[in-house]
Coordinates of C-alpha atoms in Angstrom, one line a residue:
M1 CA -0.5 14.1 -24.7
P2 CA 2.2 12.5 -27.4
G3 CA 5.7 11.3 -26.2
S4 CA 8.4 9.6 -27.9
A5 CA 10.2 6.7 -28.7
G6 CA 7.0 4.2 -28.1
V7 CA 5.8 6.1 -25.0
H8 CA 2.3 7.3 -25.2
V9 CA 1.1 9.5 -22.4
E10 CA -2.5 9.5 -22.1
A11 CA -5.2 11.1 -19.9
R12 CA -6.1 9.7 -17.0
S13 CA -9.9 8.4 -18.6
R14 CA -9.5 4.9 -19.8
R15 CA -11.2 2.6 -17.3
G16 CA -9.2 -0.2 -15.5
A17 CA -6.0 1.8 -16.6
C18 CA -3.1 2.3 -14.1
P19 CA -0.1 4.3 -15.3
S20 CA 3.6 2.9 -15.7
V21 CA 6.9 4.0 -17.0
H22 CA 5.7 2.8 -20.4
A23 CA 2.2 4.4 -20.2
P24 CA 2.3 7.1 -17.8
F25 CA -0.7 9.4 -17.3
E26 CA -1.3 12.9 -18.1
E27 CA -1.6 15.3 -15.1
P28 CA -1.6 19.1 -14.3
D29 CA 2.0 18.8 -13.1
G30 CA 3.2 16.9 -16.0
A31 CA 3.5 13.0 -16.5
L32 CA 3.2 10.5 -13.7
A33 CA 4.9 7.1 -14.2
R34 CA 4.2 4.1 -11.5
V35 CA 7.2 2.0 -10.7
R36 CA 6.1 -1.3 -9.3
L37 CA 8.1 -2.9 -6.4
P38 CA 6.5 -6.4 -5.9
G39 CA 6.6 -7.0 -2.2
G40 CA 7.7 -3.0 -1.6
R41 CA 11.5 -4.1 -1.6
L42 CA 13.7 -1.5 -3.0
A43 CA 17.6 -2.3 -2.9
P44 CA 19.9 1.1 -2.0
A45 CA 21.2 1.1 -5.2
S46 CA 18.1 0.7 -6.8
A47 CA 16.7 3.7 -5.0
A48 CA 20.0 5.4 -6.0
A49 CA 19.6 4.6 -9.6
L50 CA 15.9 5.9 -9.4
A51 CA 16.8 9.1 -7.8
A52 CA 19.6 9.5 -10.7
A53 CA 17.1 8.8 -13.2
A54 CA 14.4 11.2 -11.9
A55 CA 17.2 14.1 -11.5
R56 CA 18.5 13.6 -14.8
V57 CA 15.1 13.9 -16.3
G58 CA 14.5 16.8 -14.2
A59 CA 11.3 14.6 -12.2
G60 CA 9.0 16.7 -9.4
A61 CA 8.1 14.6 -6.5
V62 CA 8.3 10.8 -5.9
E63 CA 5.1 9.7 -4.1
L64 CA 4.9 6.5 -2.2
T65 CA 1.3 4.6 -2.8
N66 CA -0.8 2.5 -0.6
R67 CA 0.0 -0.3 -2.4
A68 CA 3.7 0.0 -1.7
N69 CA 4.5 1.2 -5.0
V70 CA 6.5 4.5 -6.1
Q71 CA 5.3 7.1 -8.8
V72 CA 7.4 9.8 -10.3
R73 CA 5.6 12.9 -10.8
G74 CA 5.9 16.1 -12.8
L75 CA 7.9 14.6 -15.9
A76 CA 8.1 16.2 -19.1
P77 CA 6.6 13.9 -21.8
A78 CA 9.9 14.0 -23.9
A79 CA 11.6 13.0 -21.1
V80 CA 9.8 9.7 -20.2
P81 CA 12.0 7.2 -22.9
D82 CA 15.0 8.5 -20.9
L83 CA 13.4 7.6 -17.7
R84 CA 12.0 4.1 -18.8
D85 CA 15.2 2.9 -20.7
A86 CA 17.4 3.8 -17.3
L87 CA 15.0 1.9 -15.4
I88 CA 14.4 -0.9 -17.4
G89 CA 18.6 -1.3 -17.4
G90 CA 18.3 -1.0 -13.8
G91 CA 16.1 -3.7 -13.3
L92 CA 13.0 -1.9 -11.6
V93 CA 10.8 -1.9 -14.8
A94 CA 10.1 -5.2 -16.6
R95 CA 10.8 -4.8 -20.5
D96 CA 7.6 -5.7 -21.7
P97 CA 4.9 -3.2 -20.9
R98 CA 2.5 -6.1 -20.2
V99 CA 4.4 -7.5 -18.0
D100 CA 5.1 -4.9 -16.0
E101 CA 1.8 -3.7 -15.8
R102 CA 1.0 -7.0 -14.1
R103 CA 3.8 -7.0 -11.3
N104 CA 1.2 -6.1 -8.3
V105 CA 2.4 -7.9 -5.4
L106 CA 1.8 -6.4 -1.5
A107 CA 3.4 -8.2 1.5
S108 CA 4.7 -6.7 4.7
P109 CA 7.6 -4.3 4.8
T110 CA 8.9 -6.4 7.7
A111 CA 8.9 -9.6 6.3
G112 CA 11.6 -12.0 7.0
V113 CA 12.7 -10.0 9.9
D114 CA 9.5 -9.7 11.8
R115 CA 9.6 -11.3 15.5
F116 CA 6.2 -13.0 15.5
E117 CA 5.7 -13.7 12.0
L118 CA 4.4 -17.6 11.1
V119 CA 6.1 -17.8 7.7
D120 CA 8.6 -15.6 5.8
V121 CA 6.7 -14.5 2.6
G122 CA 9.4 -13.8 0.3
A123 CA 9.3 -17.2 -1.3
A124 CA 5.5 -16.8 -1.8
V125 CA 6.3 -13.2 -3.3
A126 CA 8.6 -14.5 -5.7
A127 CA 6.8 -17.5 -6.9
V128 CA 3.3 -15.2 -7.3
L129 CA 5.6 -12.6 -9.2
E130 CA 6.9 -15.1 -11.6
R131 CA 3.2 -16.6 -12.4
L132 CA 1.9 -12.9 -13.0
A133 CA 5.0 -12.3 -15.5
S134 CA 3.6 -15.7 -17.4
P135 CA 1.8 -16.0 -20.6
A136 CA -1.0 -17.6 -18.5
A137 CA -1.7 -14.3 -16.8
R138 CA -1.7 -12.1 -20.1
G139 CA -5.6 -11.7 -19.8
I140 CA -5.5 -9.7 -16.2
S141 CA -6.2 -6.2 -15.5
P142 CA -3.5 -4.0 -14.7
K143 CA -5.4 -3.5 -11.4
F144 CA -5.2 -7.2 -10.4
G145 CA -3.4 -7.6 -7.2
V146 CA -2.3 -10.4 -5.0
L147 CA -1.4 -9.9 -1.1
V148 CA 0.6 -12.1 1.1
D149 CA 0.8 -11.7 5.0
G150 CA 3.1 -13.7 7.0
G151 CA 1.1 -13.3 10.3
G152 CA 3.4 -11.0 12.3
E153 CA 3.3 -7.7 14.0
V154 CA 3.3 -5.7 10.8
G155 CA 0.9 -7.2 8.6
V156 CA -1.5 -6.1 5.6
R157 CA -4.6 -7.7 6.4
G158 CA -8.0 -6.0 6.1
R159 CA -7.3 -4.8 2.5
V160 CA -9.2 -6.3 -0.6
H161 CA -7.1 -7.8 -3.4
D162 CA -7.6 -10.1 -6.2
L163 CA -6.2 -13.2 -4.5
A164 CA -5.3 -12.5 -0.5
L165 CA -3.2 -15.2 1.3
G166 CA -2.6 -15.0 5.2
A167 CA -0.5 -17.3 7.4
L168 CA -2.3 -19.1 9.9
R169 CA -1.8 -22.3 12.4
T170 CA -4.0 -24.5 11.9
A171 CA -5.4 -26.6 15.0
D172 CA -3.2 -29.5 14.5
G173 CA -0.2 -27.1 14.4
D174 CA 0.7 -26.5 10.7
V175 CA 1.0 -23.0 9.4
R176 CA -0.7 -22.5 5.8
F177 CA -2.1 -19.7 4.3
E178 CA -6.0 -18.8 4.4
V179 CA -7.3 -18.1 0.7
R180 CA -9.5 -15.1 0.0
L181 CA -11.0 -14.3 -3.1
A182 CA -11.9 -10.4 -4.0
D183 CA -11.9 -10.1 -0.2
A184 CA -9.7 -8.6 2.7
L185 CA -8.2 -11.1 5.3
P186 CA -9.8 -10.9 8.5
E187 CA -7.9 -8.8 11.1
N188 CA -9.3 -10.1 14.1
D189 CA -8.3 -13.4 16.0
A190 CA -11.6 -15.0 16.3
A191 CA -11.4 -18.9 15.8
R192 CA -13.0 -20.3 12.4
E193 CA -14.4 -23.5 11.9
V194 CA -13.9 -23.8 8.6
A195 CA -11.1 -22.1 5.8
W196 CA -10.1 -22.5 3.0
T197 CA -6.4 -23.4 3.0
V198 CA -3.2 -24.3 1.1
E199 CA 0.0 -25.0 2.1
P200 CA 3.0 -22.6 1.4
A201 CA 5.1 -24.8 -0.8
A202 CA 1.9 -24.9 -2.9
V203 CA 1.1 -21.2 -3.6
P204 CA 2.7 -21.3 -7.1
D205 CA -0.1 -24.1 -8.0
L206 CA -2.9 -22.0 -6.6
V207 CA -1.9 -18.7 -8.3
D208 CA -2.0 -20.8 -11.7
A209 CA -5.5 -22.3 -11.1
V210 CA -6.5 -18.6 -9.9
L211 CA -5.2 -17.5 -13.3
A212 CA -6.7 -20.1 -15.3
V213 CA -10.1 -19.8 -13.8
C214 CA -10.1 -15.7 -13.6
A215 CA -7.6 -14.4 -16.0
P216 CA -10.2 -14.6 -19.1
Y217 CA -12.4 -11.8 -16.8
G218 CA -9.8 -9.6 -16.2
R219 CA -10.5 -9.6 -12.2
V220 CA -11.7 -12.1 -9.6
T221 CA -14.6 -9.6 -9.0
N222 CA -15.7 -10.0 -12.6
A223 CA -15.4 -13.7 -12.5
I224 CA -17.3 -13.9 -9.4
A225 CA -20.2 -11.5 -11.2
S226 CA -20.2 -13.6 -14.1
R227 CA -20.2 -17.3 -12.4
G228 CA -20.9 -16.7 -8.9
S229 CA -18.4 -17.1 -5.8
D230 CA -18.9 -20.8 -5.1
R231 CA -18.5 -22.0 -8.9
I232 CA -15.2 -19.7 -9.0
A233 CA -13.7 -21.0 -5.8
D234 CA -14.9 -24.7 -6.4
E235 CA -13.3 -24.6 -9.9
I236 CA -10.0 -23.1 -8.5
R237 CA -9.9 -25.7 -5.8
R238 CA -10.4 -28.4 -8.2
R239 CA -7.6 -27.3 -10.6
A240 CA -5.1 -26.6 -7.6
G241 CA -5.9 -30.1 -6.4
D242 CA -5.0 -31.6 -3.0
V243 CA -2.9 -29.0 -1.9
S244 CA -6.0 -26.5 -1.4
T245 CA -8.2 -27.6 0.9
R246 CA -11.0 -26.6 3.4
R247 CA -10.0 -27.8 7.0
D248 CA -13.2 -28.2 9.2
V249 CA -11.4 -27.1 12.0
C250 CA -9.0 -24.2 12.1
T251 CA -7.8 -21.8 14.7
R252 CA -5.7 -18.7 14.3
A253 CA -2.7 -18.3 16.7
P254 CA -3.0 -15.4 19.0
R255 CA -2.1 -12.5 16.5
P256 CA 0.9 -10.2 18.1
R257 CA -0.5 -6.4 18.7
P258 CA 0.0 -4.6 15.5
V259 CA 2.6 -2.4 15.4
D260 CA 2.7 1.0 13.8
P261 CA 5.7 0.6 11.2
V262 CA 7.5 4.1 12.8
G263 CA 10.2 4.2 14.7
I264 CA 13.0 1.6 15.8
H265 CA 11.8 -1.9 16.5
A266 CA 13.7 -5.1 17.6
Q267 CA 14.1 -7.8 14.8
R268 CA 14.1 -11.5 15.1
D269 CA 17.9 -11.2 15.0
G270 CA 18.2 -9.7 18.2
G271 CA 21.5 -8.0 17.1
R272 CA 19.5 -5.9 14.8
V273 CA 16.5 -3.6 14.2
W274 CA 14.4 -2.1 11.8
V275 CA 13.6 1.7 11.6
G276 CA 10.3 2.9 10.3
A277 CA 9.5 6.3 8.9
R278 CA 6.9 8.1 7.2
A279 CA 6.9 10.5 4.4
V280 CA 5.2 13.5 5.1
L281 CA 2.0 13.0 2.9
G282 CA 3.6 10.2 1.3
R283 CA 5.7 12.3 -0.8
L284 CA 9.8 12.8 -1.0
D285 CA 11.5 15.2 -3.5
V286 CA 14.1 13.7 -5.7
P287 CA 17.1 14.5 -3.2
Q288 CA 15.7 13.2 -0.5
L289 CA 15.4 9.6 -2.2
A290 CA 19.2 10.1 -3.2
A291 CA 20.0 10.7 0.4
L292 CA 17.6 7.8 1.6
A293 CA 19.7 5.5 -0.6
R294 CA 22.7 6.8 0.8
V295 CA 21.6 6.3 4.5
A296 CA 20.5 2.7 3.5
A297 CA 23.6 1.7 1.9
V298 CA 25.5 2.7 5.0
R299 CA 23.5 1.3 7.3
G300 CA 23.8 -2.1 5.5
S301 CA 19.8 -1.9 4.9
E302 CA 17.1 -2.9 2.3
I303 CA 14.3 -0.4 1.8
R304 CA 11.0 -1.7 1.9
V305 CA 8.1 0.9 0.5
T306 CA 5.4 0.3 3.0
P307 CA 1.4 0.6 1.9
W308 CA 1.2 3.6 4.8
R309 CA 3.4 5.5 2.3
G310 CA 6.3 5.4 4.2
V311 CA 9.8 3.2 4.4
V312 CA 11.4 0.7 6.5
L313 CA 14.9 0.4 6.8
T314 CA 15.7 -3.3 7.6
D315 CA 18.9 -5.2 9.4
V316 CA 20.0 -2.1 11.2
R317 CA 22.5 -3.0 13.8
R318 CA 20.9 -2.5 17.4
E319 CA 23.6 0.1 18.5
H320 CA 23.0 2.1 15.4
G321 CA 19.3 2.4 15.4
A322 CA 19.0 5.6 16.7
L323 CA 21.6 6.8 14.6
A324 CA 19.2 5.7 11.7
A325 CA 16.3 7.2 13.4
R326 CA 17.5 10.7 13.1
E327 CA 19.2 10.3 9.7
L328 CA 16.1 10.0 8.3
E329 CA 14.6 12.5 10.5
Q330 CA 17.3 15.1 9.2
L331 CA 16.0 14.0 5.5
G332 CA 12.4 15.1 6.5
L333 CA 10.9 11.8 7.3
V334 CA 8.9 11.2 10.5
C335 CA 10.3 8.7 13.0
D336 CA 8.1 9.8 15.9
P337 CA 5.0 7.7 16.2
G338 CA 3.5 10.9 18.4
H339 CA 4.0 13.2 15.0
P340 CA 0.4 14.4 13.5
A341 CA 1.9 13.6 10.0
N342 CA 1.1 9.8 11.1
V343 CA -2.3 10.2 11.2
V344 CA -2.8 12.5 7.8
V345 CA -3.2 11.5 4.2
A346 CA -4.1 13.5 1.4
C347 CA -4.2 12.7 -2.6
A348 CA -2.2 15.0 -5.5
G349 CA -5.6 17.0 -5.1
S350 CA -5.8 20.3 -7.8
T351 CA -2.1 20.8 -8.2
G352 CA -1.6 17.3 -9.5
C353 CA -4.8 15.7 -10.7
A354 CA -7.2 16.6 -13.1
A355 CA -10.1 15.6 -11.1
G356 CA -8.9 17.6 -7.9
L357 CA -11.4 20.2 -7.1
V358 CA -8.6 21.7 -4.0
D359 CA -5.2 21.9 -3.4
A360 CA -5.4 19.0 -1.3
Q361 CA -1.6 19.0 -0.7
R362 CA -1.5 22.4 0.7
D363 CA -4.6 21.8 3.0
A364 CA -3.5 18.7 4.4
R365 CA -0.5 20.4 5.5
A366 CA -2.7 22.9 7.1
V367 CA -4.3 19.8 8.7
I368 CA -1.2 18.7 10.2
D369 CA -0.1 21.8 12.0
A370 CA -3.5 22.1 13.5
L371 CA -2.9 19.2 14.8
A372 CA 0.1 19.6 15.9
V373 CA -0.9 22.3 18.7
L374 CA -3.8 19.5 20.1
P375 CA -2.5 17.0 22.8
R376 CA -2.2 13.3 21.1
A377 CA -5.2 12.1 23.1
R378 CA -7.5 14.7 21.4
R379 CA -6.2 14.0 17.7
P380 CA -8.7 11.7 15.7
A381 CA -6.9 8.2 14.8
S382 CA -7.1 9.2 10.8
V383 CA -7.7 12.5 8.7
H384 CA -8.1 11.7 5.0
V385 CA -7.9 15.1 2.7
S386 CA -9.0 14.1 -0.6
G387 CA -9.2 16.7 -3.8
C388 CA -12.5 15.1 -4.9
D389 CA -15.2 12.1 -3.8
K390 CA -13.1 9.4 -5.6
G391 CA -11.0 9.2 -2.1
C392 CA -8.1 7.7 -4.1
A393 CA -5.7 8.1 -1.1
C394 CA -7.4 6.0 1.5
P395 CA -8.3 2.3 0.6
S396 CA -10.4 2.5 3.8
P397 CA -12.6 4.9 6.0
A398 CA -10.9 7.7 8.1
E399 CA -12.1 9.0 11.4
V400 CA -12.3 12.6 9.8
S401 CA -12.6 12.8 6.1
L402 CA -12.3 16.3 3.8
V403 CA -13.8 16.0 0.8
G404 CA -13.1 18.9 -1.9
T405 CA -16.4 19.8 -3.5
G406 CA -14.8 23.5 -5.2
P407 CA -12.2 25.5 -4.7
D408 CA -11.2 26.0 -1.3
R409 CA -14.0 24.1 -0.2
Y410 CA -15.1 20.9 1.8
D411 CA -17.4 18.3 2.9
V412 CA -16.6 16.8 6.2
F413 CA -17.4 13.7 7.1
V414 CA -16.7 12.0 10.5
D415 CA -16.7 8.2 11.5
A416 CA -16.7 7.1 15.1
F417 CA -17.7 3.8 16.0
G418 CA -19.5 3.5 12.7
A419 CA -21.5 6.5 13.1
E420 CA -20.8 8.5 10.2
A421 CA -22.2 12.2 9.6
R422 CA -21.7 14.7 6.9
F423 CA -21.4 18.3 7.5
G424 CA -20.8 20.1 4.3
L425 CA -18.6 22.8 6.1
R426 CA -16.9 25.1 3.7
R427 CA -14.1 27.2 5.6
T428 CA -10.6 26.8 5.6
A429 CA -8.7 23.0 6.3
A430 CA -7.7 24.2 9.4
E431 CA -11.2 25.5 11.0
M432 CA -13.1 22.5 9.5
L433 CA -10.5 20.3 10.9
R434 CA -11.2 21.8 14.2
D435 CA -14.8 21.5 14.0
A436 CA -14.5 17.9 13.1
I437 CA -12.4 17.1 15.7
R438 CA -14.9 18.3 18.3
T439 CA -18.1 16.7 16.5
A440 CA -16.0 13.7 16.5
L441 CA -15.2 13.4 20.4
D442 CA -18.7 14.5 21.5
T443 CA -20.0 11.2 19.2
R444 CA -17.3 9.5 20.6
A445 CA -18.5 10.4 24.2
R446 CA -22.2 9.3 23.5
A447 CA -21.6 6.5 21.9

């Protein structure tokens, strides 16, 4: 689909490609443009500028992604240059398309305010972003991503990235980042005898080393496949120098109980709270985004987009926490941890993706309605409604997965304590969910 003013809108076919404002994807509902938010951070003024630009060009929904970015859907190709120029002017998009597509840094949405984090990862995120924008990163794939976890109660461990850095406290009391290549940081608290670590101040040196070794291959996985994991790791450690070491003894400090980033939660500053909310199925319409920006501005908050397709407002005065939550709920966001929308994720489906075989958005809303009549204790922990067998919306297995196979037809997968069964039911989403829940509960009872 041709665009204008230097913008090319392409079909979602080139392997390794990712949409951007410079190079949107053609989808059934129009052009799709991704706006990368390093660390998920979005100032109220930037959110307002994004909403104003999207409204001006007649955009449809604004999606929150599982890498804490936003996507603008339903764009007419001729409108893309106007959106691009507005977002470049507002500082949300890099002017150089190749630099913009490399700005993939994921961090906790409560970084800097988390009561239990071992280190504020803001400086590390900024250092990583600077390196990814440098000429040394020119060869990396637009899918190359870096994750930084500060060890707090809202963490992002368990997600595979090219480079993952997770704060831990060593046996001698130092706080360092554990390093993982093309792997996820472990989520459990088990002690480890050996860990590859790096000092927080040396993160730039480590990223330089990773780029020098792996950029020619595009992804760390490609480098490992070509040369082997041990050789790649040894070469990176050699280049990084003494700041990157393998500790003979390393223990993790007891991790705090993970917190669902929904509702009102205390910050490190006792006089402030952060308020988390989920967007139903990860979508906001443009007026909702504009209103969210106004709420954040009034509350003196920064918006943090979460990888669970929600938002966090930080630095809300404690006495205003309940009011801020009500304001978000009035916008149609979910601040109640018990709401069934918290456990349901869905892709764009057939109305927004050429690969979609079913209307996943419509059916996922039916699933939410079906869950609402069940007691919370009898609901599955997670439900994934996927328009096809690619499963783009959910990076890890859900307890119940509905996978589209044709118009209004799904296969059902149930994963309970690692036992997965495929049923291939062909009914309405609500009927399938009821049967899937019953099967999941029966399987759990037998385990």
